[in-house]
Short mmCIF file of C-alpha atoms in Angstrom, two decimals:
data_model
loop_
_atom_site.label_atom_id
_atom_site.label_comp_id
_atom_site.label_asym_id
_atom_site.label_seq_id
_atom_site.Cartn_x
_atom_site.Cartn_y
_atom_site.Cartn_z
CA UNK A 1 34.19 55.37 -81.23
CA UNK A 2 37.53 57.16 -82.47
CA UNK A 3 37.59 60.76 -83.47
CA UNK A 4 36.10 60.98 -87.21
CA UNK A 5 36.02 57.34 -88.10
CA UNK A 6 33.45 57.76 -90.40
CA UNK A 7 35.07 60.03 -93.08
CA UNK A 8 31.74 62.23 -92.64
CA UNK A 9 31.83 65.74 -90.63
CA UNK A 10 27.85 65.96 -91.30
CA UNK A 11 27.43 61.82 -90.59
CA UNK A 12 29.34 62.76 -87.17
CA UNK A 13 27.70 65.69 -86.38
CA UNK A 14 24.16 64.21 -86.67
CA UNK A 15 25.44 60.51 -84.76
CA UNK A 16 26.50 63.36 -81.62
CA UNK A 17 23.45 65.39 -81.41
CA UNK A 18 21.14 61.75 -81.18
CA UNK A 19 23.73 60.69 -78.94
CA UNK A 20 23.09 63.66 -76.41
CA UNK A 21 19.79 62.55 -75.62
CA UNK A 22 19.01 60.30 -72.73
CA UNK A 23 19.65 56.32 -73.19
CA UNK A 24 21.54 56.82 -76.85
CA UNK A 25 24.82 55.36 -77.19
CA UNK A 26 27.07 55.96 -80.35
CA UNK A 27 25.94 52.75 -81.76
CA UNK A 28 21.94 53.03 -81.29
CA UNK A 29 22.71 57.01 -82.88
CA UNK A 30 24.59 55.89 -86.37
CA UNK A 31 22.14 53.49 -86.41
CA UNK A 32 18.95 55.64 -86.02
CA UNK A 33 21.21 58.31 -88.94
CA UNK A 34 21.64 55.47 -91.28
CA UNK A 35 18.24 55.14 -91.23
CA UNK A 36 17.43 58.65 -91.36
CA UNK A 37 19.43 58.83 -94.87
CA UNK A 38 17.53 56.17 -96.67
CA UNK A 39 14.00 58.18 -95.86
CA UNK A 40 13.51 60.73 -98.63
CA UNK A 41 14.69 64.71 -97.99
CA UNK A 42 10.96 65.69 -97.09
CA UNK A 43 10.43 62.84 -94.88
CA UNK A 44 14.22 64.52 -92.83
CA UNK A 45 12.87 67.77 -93.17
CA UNK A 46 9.71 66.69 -91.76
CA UNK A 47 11.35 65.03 -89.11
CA UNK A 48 14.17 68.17 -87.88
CA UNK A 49 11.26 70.37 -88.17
CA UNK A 50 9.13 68.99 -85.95
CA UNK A 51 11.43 69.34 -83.20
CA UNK A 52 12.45 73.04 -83.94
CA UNK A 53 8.62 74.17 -84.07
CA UNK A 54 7.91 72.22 -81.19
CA UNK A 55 10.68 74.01 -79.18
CA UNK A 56 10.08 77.66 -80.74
CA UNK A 57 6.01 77.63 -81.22
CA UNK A 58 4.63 75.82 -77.95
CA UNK A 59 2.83 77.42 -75.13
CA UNK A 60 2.27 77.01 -71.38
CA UNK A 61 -1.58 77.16 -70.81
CA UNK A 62 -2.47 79.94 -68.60
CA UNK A 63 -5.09 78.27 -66.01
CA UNK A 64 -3.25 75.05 -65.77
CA UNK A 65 0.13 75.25 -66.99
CA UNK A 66 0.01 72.13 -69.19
CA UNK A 67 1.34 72.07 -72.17
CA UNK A 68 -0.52 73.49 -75.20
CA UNK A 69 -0.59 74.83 -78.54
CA UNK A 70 -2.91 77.67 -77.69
CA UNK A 71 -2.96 80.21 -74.63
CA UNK A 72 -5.67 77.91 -73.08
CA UNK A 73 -5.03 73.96 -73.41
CA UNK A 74 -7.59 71.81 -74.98
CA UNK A 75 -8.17 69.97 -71.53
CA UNK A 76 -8.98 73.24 -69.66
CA UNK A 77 -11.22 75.00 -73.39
CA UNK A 78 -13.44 71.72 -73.15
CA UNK A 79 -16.73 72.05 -71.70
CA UNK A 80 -17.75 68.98 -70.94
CA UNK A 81 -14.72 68.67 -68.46
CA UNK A 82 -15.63 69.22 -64.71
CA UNK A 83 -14.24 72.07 -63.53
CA UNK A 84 -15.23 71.47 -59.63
CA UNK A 85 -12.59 69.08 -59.58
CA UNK A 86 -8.55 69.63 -59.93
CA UNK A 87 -6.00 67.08 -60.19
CA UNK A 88 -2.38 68.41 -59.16
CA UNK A 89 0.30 66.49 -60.32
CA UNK A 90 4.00 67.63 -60.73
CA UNK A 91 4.60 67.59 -64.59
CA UNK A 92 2.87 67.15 -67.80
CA UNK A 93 4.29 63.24 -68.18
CA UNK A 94 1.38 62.41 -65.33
CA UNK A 95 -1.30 64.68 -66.91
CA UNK A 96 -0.77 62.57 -69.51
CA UNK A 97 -0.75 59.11 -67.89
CA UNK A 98 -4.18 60.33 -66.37
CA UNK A 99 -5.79 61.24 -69.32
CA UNK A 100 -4.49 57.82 -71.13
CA UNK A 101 -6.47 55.91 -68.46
CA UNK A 102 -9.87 57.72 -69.12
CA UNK A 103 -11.08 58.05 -65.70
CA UNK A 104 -10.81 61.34 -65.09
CA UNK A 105 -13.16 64.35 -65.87
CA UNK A 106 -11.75 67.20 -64.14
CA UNK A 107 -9.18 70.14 -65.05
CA UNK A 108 -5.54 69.84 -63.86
CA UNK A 109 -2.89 71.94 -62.25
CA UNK A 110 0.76 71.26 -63.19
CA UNK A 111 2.44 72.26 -60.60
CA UNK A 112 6.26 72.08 -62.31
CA UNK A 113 7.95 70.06 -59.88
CA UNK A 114 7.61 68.98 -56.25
CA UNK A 115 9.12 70.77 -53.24
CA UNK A 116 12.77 69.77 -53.15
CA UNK A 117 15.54 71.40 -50.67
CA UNK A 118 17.78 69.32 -51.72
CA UNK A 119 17.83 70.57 -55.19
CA UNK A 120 17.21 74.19 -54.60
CA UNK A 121 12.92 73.98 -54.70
CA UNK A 122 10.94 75.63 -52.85
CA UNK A 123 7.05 76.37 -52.75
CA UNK A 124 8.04 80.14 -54.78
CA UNK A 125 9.31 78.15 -57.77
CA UNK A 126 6.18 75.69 -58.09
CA UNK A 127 2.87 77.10 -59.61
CA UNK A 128 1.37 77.25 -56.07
CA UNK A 129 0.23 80.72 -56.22
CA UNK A 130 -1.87 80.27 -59.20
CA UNK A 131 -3.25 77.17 -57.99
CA UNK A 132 -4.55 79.26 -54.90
CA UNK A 133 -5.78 82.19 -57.56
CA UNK A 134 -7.49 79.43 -59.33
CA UNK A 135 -9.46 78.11 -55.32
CA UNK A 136 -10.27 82.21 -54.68
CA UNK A 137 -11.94 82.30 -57.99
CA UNK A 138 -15.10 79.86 -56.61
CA UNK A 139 -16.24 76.92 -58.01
CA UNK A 140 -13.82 74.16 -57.04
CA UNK A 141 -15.21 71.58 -54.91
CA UNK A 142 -12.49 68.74 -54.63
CA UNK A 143 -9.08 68.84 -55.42
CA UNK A 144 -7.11 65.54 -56.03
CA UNK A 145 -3.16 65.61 -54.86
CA UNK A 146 -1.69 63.31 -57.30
CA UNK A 147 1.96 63.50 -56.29
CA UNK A 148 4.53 60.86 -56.28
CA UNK A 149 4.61 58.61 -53.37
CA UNK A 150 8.18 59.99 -52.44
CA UNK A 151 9.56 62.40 -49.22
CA UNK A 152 9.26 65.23 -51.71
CA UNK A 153 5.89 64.54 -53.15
CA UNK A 154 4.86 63.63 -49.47
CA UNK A 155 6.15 67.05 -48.06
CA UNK A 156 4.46 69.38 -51.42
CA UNK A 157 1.28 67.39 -50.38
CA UNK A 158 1.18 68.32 -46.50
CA UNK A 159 2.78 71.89 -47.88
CA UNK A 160 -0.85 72.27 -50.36
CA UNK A 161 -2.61 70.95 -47.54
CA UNK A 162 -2.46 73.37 -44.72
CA UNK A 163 -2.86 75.76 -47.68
CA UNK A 164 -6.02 73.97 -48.91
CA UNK A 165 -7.70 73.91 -45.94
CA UNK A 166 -8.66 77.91 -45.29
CA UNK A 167 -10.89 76.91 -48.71
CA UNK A 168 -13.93 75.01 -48.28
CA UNK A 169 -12.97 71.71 -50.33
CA UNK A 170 -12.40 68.00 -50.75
CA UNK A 171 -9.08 67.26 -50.56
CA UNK A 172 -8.16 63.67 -51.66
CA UNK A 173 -4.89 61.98 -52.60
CA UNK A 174 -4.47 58.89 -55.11
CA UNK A 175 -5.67 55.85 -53.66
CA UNK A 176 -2.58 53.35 -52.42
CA UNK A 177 -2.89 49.83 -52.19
CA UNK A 178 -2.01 46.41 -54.24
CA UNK A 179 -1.75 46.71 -57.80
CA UNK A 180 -4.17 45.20 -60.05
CA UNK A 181 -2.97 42.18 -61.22
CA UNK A 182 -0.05 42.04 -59.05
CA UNK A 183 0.26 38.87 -56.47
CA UNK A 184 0.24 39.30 -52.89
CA UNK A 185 3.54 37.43 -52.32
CA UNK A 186 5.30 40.53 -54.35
CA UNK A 187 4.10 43.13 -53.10
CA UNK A 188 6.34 45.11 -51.03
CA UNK A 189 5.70 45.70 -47.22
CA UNK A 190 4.76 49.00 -46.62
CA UNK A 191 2.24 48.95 -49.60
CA UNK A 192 0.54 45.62 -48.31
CA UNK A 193 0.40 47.05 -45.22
CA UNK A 194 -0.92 50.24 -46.16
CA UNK A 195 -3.52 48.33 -48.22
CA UNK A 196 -4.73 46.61 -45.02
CA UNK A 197 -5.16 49.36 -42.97
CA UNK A 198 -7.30 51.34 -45.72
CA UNK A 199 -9.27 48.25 -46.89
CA UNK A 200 -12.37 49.30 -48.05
CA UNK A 201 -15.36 47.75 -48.59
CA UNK A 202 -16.20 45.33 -51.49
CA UNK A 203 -17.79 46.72 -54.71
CA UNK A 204 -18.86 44.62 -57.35
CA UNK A 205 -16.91 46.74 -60.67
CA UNK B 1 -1.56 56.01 -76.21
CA UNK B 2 -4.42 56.91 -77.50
CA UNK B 3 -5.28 59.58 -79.93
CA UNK B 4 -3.88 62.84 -78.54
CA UNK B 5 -3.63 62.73 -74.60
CA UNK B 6 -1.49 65.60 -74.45
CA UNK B 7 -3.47 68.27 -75.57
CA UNK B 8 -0.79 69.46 -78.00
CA UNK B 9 -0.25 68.86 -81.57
CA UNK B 10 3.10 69.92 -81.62
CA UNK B 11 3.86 67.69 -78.92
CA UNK B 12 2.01 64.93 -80.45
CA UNK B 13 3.74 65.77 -83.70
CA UNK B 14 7.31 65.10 -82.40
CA UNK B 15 6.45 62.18 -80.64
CA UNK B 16 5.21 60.61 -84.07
CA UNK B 17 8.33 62.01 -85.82
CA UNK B 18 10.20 60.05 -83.10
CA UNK B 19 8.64 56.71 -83.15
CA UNK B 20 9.19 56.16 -86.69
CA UNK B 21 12.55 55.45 -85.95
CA UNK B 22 12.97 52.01 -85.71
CA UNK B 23 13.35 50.80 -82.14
CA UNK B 24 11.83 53.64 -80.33
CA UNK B 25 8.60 53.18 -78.93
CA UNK B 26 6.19 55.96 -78.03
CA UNK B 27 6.98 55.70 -74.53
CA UNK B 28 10.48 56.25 -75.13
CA UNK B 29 9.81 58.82 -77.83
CA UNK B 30 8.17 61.18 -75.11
CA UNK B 31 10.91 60.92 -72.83
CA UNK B 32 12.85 61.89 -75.51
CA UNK B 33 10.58 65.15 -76.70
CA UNK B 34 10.45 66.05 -73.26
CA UNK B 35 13.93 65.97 -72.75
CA UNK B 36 14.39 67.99 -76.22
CA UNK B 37 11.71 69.96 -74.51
CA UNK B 38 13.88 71.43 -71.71
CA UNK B 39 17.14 72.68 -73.98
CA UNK B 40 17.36 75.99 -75.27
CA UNK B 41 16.04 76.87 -78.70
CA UNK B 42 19.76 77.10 -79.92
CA UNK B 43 20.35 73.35 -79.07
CA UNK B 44 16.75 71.83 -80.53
CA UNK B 45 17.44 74.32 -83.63
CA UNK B 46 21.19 72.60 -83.87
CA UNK B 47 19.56 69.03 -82.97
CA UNK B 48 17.00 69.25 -86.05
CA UNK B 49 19.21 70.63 -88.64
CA UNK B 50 21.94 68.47 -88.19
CA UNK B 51 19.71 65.80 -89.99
CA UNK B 52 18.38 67.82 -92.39
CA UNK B 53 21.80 69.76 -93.41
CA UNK B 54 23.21 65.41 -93.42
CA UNK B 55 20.49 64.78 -95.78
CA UNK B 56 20.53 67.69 -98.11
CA UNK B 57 24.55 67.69 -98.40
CA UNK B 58 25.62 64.43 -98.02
CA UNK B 59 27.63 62.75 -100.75
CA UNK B 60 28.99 59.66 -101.82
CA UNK B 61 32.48 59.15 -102.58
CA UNK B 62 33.64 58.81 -106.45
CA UNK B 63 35.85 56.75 -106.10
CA UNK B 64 34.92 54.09 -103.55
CA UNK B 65 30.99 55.39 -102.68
CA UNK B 66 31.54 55.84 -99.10
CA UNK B 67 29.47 58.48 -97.20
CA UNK B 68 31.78 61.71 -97.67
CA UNK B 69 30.89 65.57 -97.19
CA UNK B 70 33.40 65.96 -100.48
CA UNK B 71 33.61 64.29 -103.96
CA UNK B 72 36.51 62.33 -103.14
CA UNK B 73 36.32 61.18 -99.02
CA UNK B 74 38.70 61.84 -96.42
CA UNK B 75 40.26 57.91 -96.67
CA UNK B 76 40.45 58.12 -100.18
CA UNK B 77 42.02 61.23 -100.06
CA UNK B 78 44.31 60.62 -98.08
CA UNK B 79 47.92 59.84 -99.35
CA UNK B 80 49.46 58.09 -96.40
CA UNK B 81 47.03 54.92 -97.14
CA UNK B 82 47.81 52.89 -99.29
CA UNK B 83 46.25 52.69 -102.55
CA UNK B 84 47.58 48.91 -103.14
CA UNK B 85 45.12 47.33 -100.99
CA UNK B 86 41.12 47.80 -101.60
CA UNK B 87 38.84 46.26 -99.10
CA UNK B 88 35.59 45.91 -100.46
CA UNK B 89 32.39 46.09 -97.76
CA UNK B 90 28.57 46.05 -97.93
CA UNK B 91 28.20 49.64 -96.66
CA UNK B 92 29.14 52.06 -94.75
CA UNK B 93 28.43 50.58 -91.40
CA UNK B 94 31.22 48.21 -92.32
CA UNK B 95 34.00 50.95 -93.04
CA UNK B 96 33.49 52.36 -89.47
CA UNK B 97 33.48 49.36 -87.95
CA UNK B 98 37.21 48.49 -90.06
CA UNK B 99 38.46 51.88 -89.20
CA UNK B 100 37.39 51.25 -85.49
CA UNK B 101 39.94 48.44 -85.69
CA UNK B 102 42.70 51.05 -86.56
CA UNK B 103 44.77 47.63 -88.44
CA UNK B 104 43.83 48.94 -92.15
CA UNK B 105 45.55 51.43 -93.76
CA UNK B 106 44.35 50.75 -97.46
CA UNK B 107 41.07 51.97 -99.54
CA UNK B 108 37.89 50.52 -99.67
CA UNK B 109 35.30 50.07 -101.93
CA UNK B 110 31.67 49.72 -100.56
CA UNK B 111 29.61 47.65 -102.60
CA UNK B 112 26.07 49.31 -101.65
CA UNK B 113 24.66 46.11 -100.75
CA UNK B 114 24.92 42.26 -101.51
CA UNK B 115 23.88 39.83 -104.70
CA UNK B 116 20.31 38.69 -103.21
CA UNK B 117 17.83 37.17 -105.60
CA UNK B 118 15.14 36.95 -103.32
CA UNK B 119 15.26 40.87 -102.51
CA UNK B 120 15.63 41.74 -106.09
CA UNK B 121 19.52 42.77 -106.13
CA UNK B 122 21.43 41.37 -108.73
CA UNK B 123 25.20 42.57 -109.73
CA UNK B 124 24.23 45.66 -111.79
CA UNK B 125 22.62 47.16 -108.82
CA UNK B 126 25.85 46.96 -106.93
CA UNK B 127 28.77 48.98 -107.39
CA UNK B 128 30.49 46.10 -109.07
CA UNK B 129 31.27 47.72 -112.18
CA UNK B 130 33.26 50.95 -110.61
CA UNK B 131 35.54 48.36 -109.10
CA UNK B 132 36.06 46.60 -111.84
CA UNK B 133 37.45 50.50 -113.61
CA UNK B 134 39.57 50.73 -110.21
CA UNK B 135 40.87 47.45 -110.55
CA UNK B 136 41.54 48.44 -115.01
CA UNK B 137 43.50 51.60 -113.45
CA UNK B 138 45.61 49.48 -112.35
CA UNK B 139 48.50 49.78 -109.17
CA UNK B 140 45.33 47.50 -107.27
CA UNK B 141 47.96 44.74 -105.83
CA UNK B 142 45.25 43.12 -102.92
CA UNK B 143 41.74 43.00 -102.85
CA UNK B 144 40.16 42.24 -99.67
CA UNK B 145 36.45 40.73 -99.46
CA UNK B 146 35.49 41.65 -96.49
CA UNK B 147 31.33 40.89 -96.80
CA UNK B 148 29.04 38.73 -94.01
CA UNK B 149 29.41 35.56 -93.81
CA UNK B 150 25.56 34.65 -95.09
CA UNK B 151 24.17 32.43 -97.94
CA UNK B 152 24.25 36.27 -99.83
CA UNK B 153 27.62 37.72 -99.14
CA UNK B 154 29.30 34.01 -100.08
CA UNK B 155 27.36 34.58 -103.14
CA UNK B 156 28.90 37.96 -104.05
CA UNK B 157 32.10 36.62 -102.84
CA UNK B 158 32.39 33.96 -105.53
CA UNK B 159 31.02 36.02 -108.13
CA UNK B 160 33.47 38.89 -107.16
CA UNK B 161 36.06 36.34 -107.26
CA UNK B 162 35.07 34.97 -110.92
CA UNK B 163 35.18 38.94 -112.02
CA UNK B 164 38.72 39.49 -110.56
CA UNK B 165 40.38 36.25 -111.36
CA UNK B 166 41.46 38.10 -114.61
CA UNK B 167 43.09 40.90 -112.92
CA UNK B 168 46.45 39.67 -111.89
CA UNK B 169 45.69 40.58 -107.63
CA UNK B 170 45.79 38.46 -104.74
CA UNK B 171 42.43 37.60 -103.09
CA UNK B 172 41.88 37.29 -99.99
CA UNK B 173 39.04 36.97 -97.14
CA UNK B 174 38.29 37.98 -93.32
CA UNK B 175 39.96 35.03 -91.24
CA UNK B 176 36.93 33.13 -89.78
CA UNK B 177 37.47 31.55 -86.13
CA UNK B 178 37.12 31.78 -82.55
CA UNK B 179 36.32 35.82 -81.56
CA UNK B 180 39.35 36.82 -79.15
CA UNK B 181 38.04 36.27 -75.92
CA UNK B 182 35.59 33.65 -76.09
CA UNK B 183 35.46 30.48 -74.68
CA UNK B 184 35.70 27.52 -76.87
CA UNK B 185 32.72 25.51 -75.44
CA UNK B 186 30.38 28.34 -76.57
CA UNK B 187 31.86 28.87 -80.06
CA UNK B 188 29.62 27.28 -82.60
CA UNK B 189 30.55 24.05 -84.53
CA UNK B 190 30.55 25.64 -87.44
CA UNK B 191 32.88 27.99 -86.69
CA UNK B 192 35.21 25.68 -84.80
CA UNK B 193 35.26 23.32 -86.88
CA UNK B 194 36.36 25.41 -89.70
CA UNK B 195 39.13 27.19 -87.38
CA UNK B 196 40.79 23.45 -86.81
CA UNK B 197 40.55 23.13 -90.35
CA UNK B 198 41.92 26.40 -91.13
CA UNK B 199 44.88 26.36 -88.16
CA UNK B 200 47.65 28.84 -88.37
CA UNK B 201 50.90 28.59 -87.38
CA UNK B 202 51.82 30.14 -83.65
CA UNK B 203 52.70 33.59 -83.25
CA UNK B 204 53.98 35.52 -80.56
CA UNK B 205 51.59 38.71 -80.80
#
C-alpha cells in the first residue's frame, strides 16, 4: 500500500499498529479497522482498553511465575491442586495447553525460556533458582520436565537434572511416542522408533 | 479453550477482545496477546488508543462521505484533482483500492452501500441524494460508476443511471474483461464472453 492512500491519518495509524503484530498484512489490518468502526464507541473503548490494562495491571505470580492477576496465581492459591508434584515447562503458552487438557493436578514452574547459547541464555536468566528455593522448602515429591523436544529443551532438561538429583524426588519427562490418532505410516522415524524402544505395557483406558 | 485456563482475567479478557474480530480465532488471538504482552507499555498504550482515538474522531467527508480526519478530506481537498470527474463507489474500501491504482485523478463519491431489497437498503439510505446536489452544482462533466458487478450494484447502477440521465454528463462504467495477467482458459464464460462482445480497438500501451 502507497503512503496515505486512504485520505485518513487516524484510519492509517490504526491499519499500522494491527499490522505490527505477527501474521497481519496491510490488507487483513484495514480490514479488521473497518470493522472496528462499525462496532459502537464503547464496544472500541472496550476493546483498546483491554490491551492497555492487560499490559500496565498484570502480575508475575511469585511461587510459579505464571501469569496472574494477583501476587499468587489462581493455579498455585487453589487447594485442591497437588502441590507434591511440579510441572516445568518454558512459558505460560504450555501451562496453558496443560491445563486445557485436564490431566494434570499439580502446581507449575515457568521457567521463562529454555537454555539457549545461541541466543544469549543461560541457566542465570531462567527461573532456576527459585525452582530450587521452591525443592529446599520440602514437600515436593515428583517433578515433571515438560520441555520441548528440541537441543535446547534437551540440554535445560539434563541442566535441571543433575540439579534435581541432590533432592530426594521423581523426576519424569513427558511421555514420547505415536500420536493418538496418528497412522503408523506417518509417523516420523525417530519418534516410531523411540516409541518401540519404550513400549509399555497394554492398559485397557 | 475452556473457561479460563490461564489463570488471568486480564489475559482472558484480551483474548476475548481479540477473537471478536472476525477471522481470528482464539488460538491466534493468544499469540497475538502474548506478543502484545512482550512490548513496552508505551507501544500497547499507542496500540489501544489508536482505535479508540479512530473511533472517537473519525469523520466523514461533506462533500463525498469518505473516511476523513477533517470536514472536507484530503482528495477532495485537494485542487490538483480534478473536480470534472466523480467516481462513485460502495465504500471506502473501494477508494483505497482506486487510489492504489494511482490512474484517477478525479473525486469520488461513496455511496455508503448498495440498493438491496433483501437487506433492507433502499435509495434513501444511500447517499444518493448528496450526489444528486453535487451533480445540481454543476462543473460535474463525467460520472464514473464504479460499484460490484452483483445482482445489487447492477441494480444501483441503473437506477443511478435513470437519476442522472437528466443531468447533461457522460456515464460511464469499469471496463469488464480478462484481469491482466490471466490466462484465457481460466477466465469465466461470462466474462469472456462479454470481453469478445465488448472488443476494443489495439493499443500500443
Amino acid at each position: 500500500m502507497t503512503e496515505n492512500p486512504c485520505s485518513s491519518n487516524l484510519l492509517d495509524n490504526a491499519v499500522k499498529e494491527f499490522s505490527k503484530l505477527p501474521g497481519i498484512g496491510p490488507k487483513t489490518s484495514l480490514r479488521l479497522v473497518l470493522h472496528l468502526l462499525r462496532r459502537s464507541r464503547e464496544e472500541v473503548e472496550q476493546f483498546g482498553n483491554a490491551f492497555i490494562r492487560l499490559r500496565n495491571d498484570i502480575k508475575y505470580c511469585k511461587v510459579c511465575h505464571n501469569i496472574s492477576d494477583t501476587d499468587i496465581c489462581t493455579i498455585c492459591a487453589d487447594e485442591r491442586r497437588d502441590g507434591s508434584s511440579i510441572c516445568v515447562v518454558e512459558n505460560i503458552k504450555d501451562v496453558i495447553s496443560i491445563e486445557n487438557t485436564q490431566q494434570f493436578k499439580g502446581l507449575y514452574h515457568v521457567l521463562g525460556g529454555v537454555i539457549s547459547p545461541m541466543d544469549g541464555v543461560g541457566p542465570s536468566d531462567l527461573a532456576i533458582d527459585e525452582l530450587m528455593a521452591r525443592m529446599e522448602a520440602g514437600d515436593v515429591k515428583e517433578v515433571i520436565l515438560a520441555l520441548s523436544p528440541t537441543m535446547e529443551g534437551d540440554t535445560t532438561n539434563f541442566y535441571l537434572y543433575k540439579k534435581l538429583s541432590k533432592f530426594n524426588v521423581e523426576i519424569t519427562t513427558l511421555a514420547r511416542g505415536v500420536a493418538i490418532g496418528d497412522e503408523l505410516e506417518y509417523a516420523d522415524e525417530v519418534t516410531l522408533g523411540r516409541s518401540i524402544v519404550n513400549r509399555t505395557p497394554y492398559k485397557i483406558m
